[in-house]
Amino acid sequence: MARPLRADIDLDALCHNYRLARDLAPTSRSLAVLKADAYGHGLVPCARALEGLAPAFAVACLEEAEALREGGITAPIVLLEGIFSADELARVEALKLGTVVHSDWQVEALLSHRPAEPIPTWVKVDSGMHRLGFAPERAASVWARLSAAPAQACDLHLMSHFATADHADTAYFEHQMRTLNALAETLNAPTCLANSPATLARPESHGAWNRPGVMLYGSDPLEASNSASRELEPVMTLRSQLIAVRDLDEGEPVGYGGRWRAPRPSRIGVVACGYGDGYDRHAIDGTPALVAGRRTTLVGKVSMDMLTVDLTDIPEADIGSEVVLWGRAANGEVLSVDEVARHCDTISYTLLTGVLPRVPRRYHSG
Ligand SMILES: *Cc1c(COP(=O)(O)O)cnc(C)c1O
């Protein structure tokens, strides 16, 4: 038998979450964000599952768009960071991609390119994230130049990104919205603003297009969950098995450095999953896991290929029992990746994108 660790990907849950994003914003269209190998879920299988549901996809770079086209995806694709060098425009054109422009050199490159068909263009404005985009006071001149070049750029949209849409405190989000509303009105521009938290909780930001990402994969990005975010379903289940079980006396340690010591006579299970699979080594004692569909906790440091869990209160658990590190157990019990992330001092995004290639992905639907 092979090593039991795998990532089960529930494509029906992916579609459910996309429909939720769509239904929350009935007057917007929603780009499905598929960057970083669909947040670790597998780029082409996720795109195929969403084709016919999502009118367009968004990725971080040309290589990801090429992989989608090679996978047979014909829907519109947007490059969220645009081109990284002027020579990429030929491929953008050949693959019929849309592109973001966030810097002057990208605008110059686009305007000096002579495409057979104009390229759908998304003008990125920095409304307060202070990462990519034109300062608001420069947006009008960029917009005017691109508007005056219909042979190069078409379908102009105003794009911006929120720094704090997930926060319960909305002050900075509202500051960004005021900037964007003023700009969109001046330019009479259709907008594309909302990421997952804004899609879920800030309907005033919904534009011609939204850009839900992590919510599609079932992670709740909101600091304070709401009725919509509670409807999200986990897409990835990181699933393994117990490969050994042992009994410890009170006071005996487990694993490297003996970080955890049994506070009582304990039964310990060894799970085939470790940081060499992408499971976060920062996981503290007390990080939740599901064994045979019941909640328990990690005890001791995560090793490269293994980690250890407390089975003392799960007497039915034995070698071969199912272990879910996050996702949905066979009995339907759910452990959210967000909860695991909090115990690793990180966010779901890093756990999901961090599952390494040695973990086989298995796709399920229907
Ligand atoms: C990744 C990304 C998104 C999606 O963000 P989520 O928080 O995952 O919803 C949206 N827009 C841009 C520009 C991004 O880079």
Coordinates of C-alpha atoms and ligand atoms in Angstrom, one line a residue:
M1 CA 0.0 0.0 0.0
A2 CA 1.2 3.5 -0.8
R3 CA 1.8 6.2 1.8
P4 CA -1.7 7.2 2.8
L5 CA -1.3 11.0 2.7
R6 CA -3.3 12.8 0.0
A7 CA -5.2 16.1 -0.8
D8 CA -8.7 15.3 -1.8
I9 CA -10.2 18.2 -3.8
D10 CA -14.0 18.5 -3.8
L11 CA -14.8 20.2 -7.1
D12 CA -18.5 20.4 -6.2
A13 CA -17.6 22.5 -3.1
L14 CA -15.5 24.7 -5.4
C15 CA -18.5 25.3 -7.6
H16 CA -20.8 25.9 -4.6
N17 CA -18.4 28.5 -3.2
Y18 CA -18.2 30.2 -6.7
R19 CA -22.0 30.3 -6.9
L20 CA -22.1 31.9 -3.4
A21 CA -19.7 34.6 -4.6
R22 CA -21.8 35.1 -7.7
D23 CA -25.1 35.2 -5.9
L24 CA -23.8 37.7 -3.3
A25 CA -23.1 40.1 -6.2
P26 CA -26.0 39.7 -8.6
T27 CA -25.1 42.8 -10.7
S28 CA -21.4 42.0 -10.9
R29 CA -19.5 39.4 -12.8
S30 CA -16.9 37.4 -10.8
L31 CA -13.4 36.6 -12.0
A32 CA -12.4 33.3 -10.4
V33 CA -8.9 33.9 -9.0
L34 CA -6.7 30.8 -9.9
K35 CA -3.2 32.1 -9.2
A36 CA -0.6 30.0 -7.3
D37 CA -1.9 26.7 -8.8
A38 CA -5.5 27.6 -7.7
Y39 CA -4.2 28.3 -4.2
G40 CA -2.6 24.9 -4.2
H41 CA -5.7 23.0 -5.4
G42 CA -4.5 22.4 -9.0
L43 CA -4.9 25.1 -11.7
V44 CA -6.3 23.2 -14.7
P45 CA -8.7 20.8 -12.8
C46 CA -10.2 23.8 -10.9
A47 CA -10.5 25.9 -14.0
R48 CA -12.2 23.0 -15.8
A49 CA -14.7 22.6 -12.9
L50 CA -15.5 26.3 -13.0
E51 CA -15.7 26.7 -16.8
G52 CA -19.2 27.4 -17.8
L53 CA -19.8 29.0 -14.3
A54 CA -17.1 31.6 -14.2
P55 CA -17.1 34.0 -17.2
A56 CA -13.3 34.7 -16.7
F57 CA -10.3 33.7 -14.7
A58 CA -7.4 35.6 -13.1
V59 CA -3.8 34.5 -12.6
A60 CA -0.6 36.2 -11.5
C61 CA 1.5 35.7 -14.5
L62 CA 1.9 34.6 -18.1
E63 CA 3.1 31.1 -17.2
E64 CA -0.1 30.4 -15.3
A65 CA -2.2 31.6 -18.2
E66 CA -0.2 29.5 -20.6
A67 CA -0.9 26.4 -18.4
L68 CA -4.6 27.2 -18.6
R69 CA -4.6 27.5 -22.4
E70 CA -2.5 24.3 -22.7
G71 CA -5.2 22.7 -20.5
G72 CA -7.8 23.7 -23.0
I73 CA -9.3 26.6 -21.2
T74 CA -10.7 29.1 -23.7
A75 CA -12.4 31.6 -21.3
P76 CA -11.0 35.1 -20.9
I77 CA -8.0 35.3 -18.5
V78 CA -6.6 38.4 -16.7
L79 CA -3.0 38.8 -15.7
L80 CA -3.3 40.4 -12.2
E81 CA 0.2 41.9 -12.2
G82 CA 0.4 42.5 -16.0
I83 CA 3.5 41.8 -18.0
F84 CA 6.9 41.5 -16.3
S85 CA 8.7 42.6 -19.5
A86 CA 7.6 44.2 -22.8
D87 CA 8.4 41.1 -24.8
E88 CA 5.6 39.2 -23.0
L89 CA 3.0 41.3 -25.0
A90 CA 3.3 39.0 -28.0
R91 CA 2.3 36.0 -25.9
V92 CA -0.5 38.0 -24.2
E93 CA -1.9 38.7 -27.7
A94 CA -1.4 35.2 -29.0
L95 CA -3.1 33.7 -26.0
K96 CA -5.9 36.3 -26.1
L97 CA -5.3 37.4 -22.5
G98 CA -6.3 40.6 -20.7
T99 CA -3.7 42.5 -18.7
V100 CA -3.4 44.8 -15.7
V101 CA -1.3 47.9 -16.1
H102 CA 0.1 49.2 -12.8
S103 CA 3.2 51.1 -14.0
D104 CA 4.2 53.6 -16.6
W105 CA 6.5 51.3 -18.4
Q106 CA 3.7 48.8 -18.9
V107 CA 1.5 51.6 -20.5
E108 CA 4.3 52.6 -22.8
A109 CA 4.9 49.0 -23.8
L110 CA 1.2 48.5 -24.5
L111 CA 0.9 51.7 -26.5
S112 CA 3.9 50.9 -28.6
H113 CA 2.7 47.4 -29.3
R114 CA 0.7 46.8 -32.5
P115 CA -1.7 44.0 -31.7
A116 CA -4.0 42.5 -34.3
E117 CA -6.8 42.8 -31.8
P118 CA -6.8 45.3 -28.9
I119 CA -6.0 43.9 -25.5
P120 CA -8.5 44.0 -22.6
T121 CA -6.9 46.3 -20.1
W122 CA -7.4 46.8 -16.4
V123 CA -5.9 50.0 -15.0
K124 CA -4.6 49.4 -11.4
V125 CA -5.0 52.3 -9.1
D126 CA -3.3 52.5 -5.7
S127 CA -6.2 53.6 -3.4
G128 CA -4.3 52.8 -0.2
M129 CA -2.7 49.3 -0.4
H130 CA 0.5 51.0 -1.5
R131 CA 1.8 48.0 -3.4
L132 CA 0.9 48.2 -7.1
G133 CA -0.9 50.8 -9.1
F134 CA -1.0 54.5 -10.2
A135 CA -1.6 57.2 -7.6
P136 CA -5.2 58.3 -7.8
E137 CA -4.2 61.8 -9.1
R138 CA -2.4 60.1 -12.0
A139 CA -5.1 57.7 -13.0
A140 CA -7.0 60.2 -15.2
S141 CA -4.1 60.8 -17.5
V142 CA -3.3 57.1 -17.8
W143 CA -7.0 56.4 -18.4
A144 CA -7.2 59.1 -21.1
R145 CA -4.1 57.8 -23.0
L146 CA -5.4 54.3 -23.0
S147 CA -8.9 55.4 -24.0
A148 CA -7.3 57.3 -26.9
A149 CA -5.7 54.1 -28.2
P150 CA -8.5 51.7 -29.1
A151 CA -6.2 49.7 -31.4
Q152 CA -4.1 48.7 -28.4
A153 CA -6.4 48.7 -25.4
C154 CA -10.1 47.8 -25.1
D155 CA -12.6 47.0 -22.3
L156 CA -10.9 49.4 -19.9
H157 CA -11.7 48.8 -16.2
L158 CA -10.6 50.5 -13.1
M159 CA -9.0 48.0 -10.7
S160 CA -7.8 48.4 -7.1
H161 CA -7.1 46.2 -4.1
F162 CA -8.2 46.6 -0.5
A163 CA -5.7 46.3 2.4
T164 CA -8.3 45.7 5.2
A165 CA -11.6 44.5 3.7
D166 CA -11.3 41.5 6.1
H167 CA -11.1 43.7 9.2
A168 CA -14.0 44.3 11.5
D169 CA -12.9 47.9 11.7
T170 CA -14.0 49.4 8.4
A171 CA -12.3 52.9 8.6
Y172 CA -9.5 52.3 6.2
F173 CA -11.7 50.3 3.8
E174 CA -14.1 53.3 3.7
H175 CA -11.1 55.6 3.0
Q176 CA -10.2 53.5 0.0
M177 CA -13.8 53.4 -1.2
R178 CA -14.1 57.2 -1.1
T179 CA -11.1 57.5 -3.3
L180 CA -12.3 54.9 -5.7
N181 CA -15.9 56.2 -5.9
A182 CA -14.6 59.7 -6.7
L183 CA -12.3 58.3 -9.4
A184 CA -14.8 56.0 -10.9
E185 CA -17.3 58.8 -11.2
T186 CA -14.8 61.2 -12.7
L187 CA -13.7 58.7 -15.3
N188 CA -17.1 57.1 -15.7
A189 CA -15.2 53.8 -15.3
P190 CA -16.5 50.3 -14.6
T191 CA -14.7 49.0 -11.6
C192 CA -13.2 45.7 -10.4
L193 CA -12.4 46.1 -6.7
A194 CA -13.7 43.3 -4.4
N195 CA -11.5 40.5 -3.2
S196 CA -13.0 37.6 -1.1
P197 CA -13.7 39.5 2.1
A198 CA -15.2 42.5 0.2
T199 CA -17.3 40.1 -1.9
L200 CA -18.6 38.5 1.4
A201 CA -19.0 41.6 3.5
R202 CA -18.8 44.9 1.6
P203 CA -21.5 45.0 -1.1
E204 CA -20.8 48.7 -1.7
S205 CA -17.5 47.6 -3.3
H206 CA -19.1 45.3 -5.8
G207 CA -18.4 46.6 -9.3
A208 CA -18.8 45.5 -12.9
W209 CA -16.4 42.7 -11.8
N210 CA -15.3 41.2 -8.5
R211 CA -12.2 39.1 -7.8
P212 CA -13.0 36.3 -5.3
G213 CA -10.0 34.1 -4.5
V214 CA -9.6 32.3 -1.2
M215 CA -13.3 32.1 -0.6
L216 CA -13.7 29.8 -3.6
Y217 CA -11.5 27.3 -1.8
G218 CA -13.7 27.4 1.3
S219 CA -11.6 29.5 3.6
D220 CA -13.4 32.3 5.5
P221 CA -11.2 35.4 5.2
L222 CA -13.3 37.6 7.5
E223 CA -12.0 38.6 10.9
A224 CA -15.7 38.3 12.1
S225 CA -17.5 35.7 10.0
N226 CA -21.0 36.5 8.7
S227 CA -24.0 34.5 7.5
A228 CA -22.5 34.3 4.0
S229 CA -19.0 33.2 4.9
R230 CA -20.5 30.5 7.1
E231 CA -22.0 28.9 4.0
L232 CA -18.5 28.3 2.5
E233 CA -17.6 24.6 2.1
P234 CA -14.0 23.3 2.4
V235 CA -12.6 22.2 -1.0
M236 CA -9.3 20.6 0.1
T237 CA -9.2 17.8 2.6
L238 CA -5.6 17.0 3.7
R239 CA -6.1 13.3 4.7
S240 CA -3.8 10.7 6.0
Q241 CA -3.8 7.7 8.4
L242 CA -2.3 6.6 11.7
I243 CA 0.8 4.5 10.9
A244 CA 1.7 3.7 14.5
V245 CA 0.2 3.9 18.0
R246 CA 2.0 3.8 21.4
D247 CA 1.3 4.2 25.1
L248 CA 3.2 6.7 27.2
D249 CA 3.5 7.1 31.0
E250 CA 2.8 10.4 32.6
G251 CA 5.8 12.7 32.0
E252 CA 7.2 11.0 28.9
P253 CA 8.0 13.3 26.0
V254 CA 7.1 13.0 22.3
G255 CA 9.2 14.0 19.3
Y256 CA 12.1 16.3 18.7
G257 CA 13.2 18.3 21.7
G258 CA 10.6 16.6 23.9
R259 CA 8.5 19.8 23.6
W260 CA 5.3 18.0 24.8
R261 CA 5.3 15.7 27.8
A262 CA 2.3 13.5 28.7
P263 CA 0.4 15.2 31.5
R264 CA -1.3 11.8 32.2
P265 CA -0.9 8.3 30.9
S266 CA -1.5 8.9 27.2
R267 CA -2.0 7.1 23.9
I268 CA -0.2 8.7 21.0
G269 CA -0.8 8.2 17.3
V270 CA 1.8 8.8 14.6
V271 CA 0.4 10.3 11.4
A272 CA 2.0 10.1 7.9
C273 CA 2.2 13.9 7.2
G274 CA 4.9 16.4 8.0
Y275 CA 6.6 19.6 7.0
G276 CA 8.1 17.8 4.0
D277 CA 4.5 17.6 2.7
G278 CA 3.9 21.3 3.5
Y279 CA 2.2 20.9 6.9
D280 CA 3.4 23.9 8.9
R281 CA 6.2 23.2 11.3
H282 CA 5.0 26.1 13.4
A283 CA 2.0 24.1 14.6
I284 CA 1.8 24.3 18.3
D285 CA 0.7 21.7 20.8
G286 CA -3.0 21.9 20.7
T287 CA -3.4 22.4 17.0
P288 CA -6.6 20.6 16.0
A289 CA -6.9 17.4 13.9
L290 CA -9.6 14.9 13.3
V291 CA -8.9 11.2 14.0
A292 CA -11.6 8.8 13.0
G293 CA -13.8 11.9 12.6
R294 CA -13.3 13.1 16.2
R295 CA -11.4 16.2 17.2
T296 CA -8.1 15.9 18.9
T297 CA -4.8 17.8 19.0
L298 CA -1.2 17.7 17.8
V299 CA 1.3 16.9 20.5
G300 CA 5.0 17.4 20.0
K301 CA 6.9 19.1 17.1
V302 CA 6.0 18.3 13.5
S303 CA 8.7 16.2 11.8
M304 CA 9.5 16.0 8.1
D305 CA 7.3 13.0 7.3
M306 CA 5.3 12.5 10.4
L307 CA 3.4 14.3 13.2
T308 CA 1.9 13.0 16.4
V309 CA -1.6 13.3 17.9
D310 CA -3.2 12.5 21.2
L311 CA -5.5 9.5 21.0
T312 CA -6.1 9.1 24.8
D313 CA -9.8 10.1 24.4
I314 CA -10.3 8.3 21.1
P315 CA -10.0 4.6 22.1
E316 CA -11.4 3.4 18.8
A317 CA -8.5 4.9 16.9
D318 CA -5.9 2.5 15.7
I319 CA -3.3 2.0 12.9
G320 CA -5.1 2.8 9.6
S321 CA -7.6 5.2 11.2
E322 CA -8.4 8.2 9.1
V323 CA -6.6 11.5 10.1
V324 CA -7.8 14.8 8.6
L325 CA -5.4 17.6 9.0
W326 CA -8.0 20.0 7.6
G327 CA -11.1 19.6 5.6
R328 CA -14.0 17.2 5.9
A329 CA -13.7 13.7 7.5
A330 CA -15.5 10.6 6.2
N331 CA -18.2 11.1 8.9
G332 CA -18.9 14.6 7.7
E333 CA -17.1 16.4 10.6
V334 CA -15.3 19.6 9.3
L335 CA -12.0 21.1 10.5
S336 CA -11.5 24.4 8.9
V337 CA -8.1 25.3 7.5
D338 CA -8.6 28.7 9.1
E339 CA -8.6 27.2 12.6
V340 CA -5.5 25.2 11.9
A341 CA -3.8 28.3 10.5
R342 CA -4.5 30.3 13.7
H343 CA -2.5 27.6 15.6
C344 CA 0.4 28.0 13.2
D345 CA 0.5 31.8 13.5
T346 CA -0.4 32.0 9.8
I347 CA -3.3 32.3 7.4
S348 CA -5.1 29.7 5.3
Y349 CA -3.5 31.0 2.2
T350 CA 0.0 29.8 3.2
L351 CA -1.2 26.4 4.3
L352 CA -3.2 25.8 1.1
T353 CA -0.5 27.0 -1.3
G354 CA 2.1 25.2 0.8
V355 CA 1.0 21.6 0.2
L356 CA 4.0 20.2 -1.7
P357 CA 3.9 18.3 -4.9
R358 CA 4.7 15.0 -3.2
V359 CA 1.2 15.0 -1.8
P360 CA -1.0 13.5 -4.6
R361 CA -4.2 15.5 -5.4
R362 CA -7.3 13.5 -5.9
Y363 CA -10.3 15.2 -7.6
H364 CA -13.9 14.4 -6.8
S365 CA -17.1 15.6 -8.2
G366 CA -20.7 14.4 -8.8
Ligands
LIG1 C1 -5.0 37.3 -4.9 C2 -5.8 38.5 -5.4 C3 -7.1 38.5 -5.2 C4 -7.9 37.5 -4.5 O1 -7.8 37.7 -3.1 P1 -8.5 36.8 -2.0 O2 -8.2 37.5 -0.7 O3 -7.9 35.5 -2.1 O4 -9.9 36.8 -2.4 C5 -7.8 39.6 -5.8 N1 -7.1 40.6 -6.4 C6 -5.8 40.6 -6.6 C7 -5.1 41.7 -7.3 C8 -5.1 39.5 -6.1 O5 -3.7 39.5 -6.2

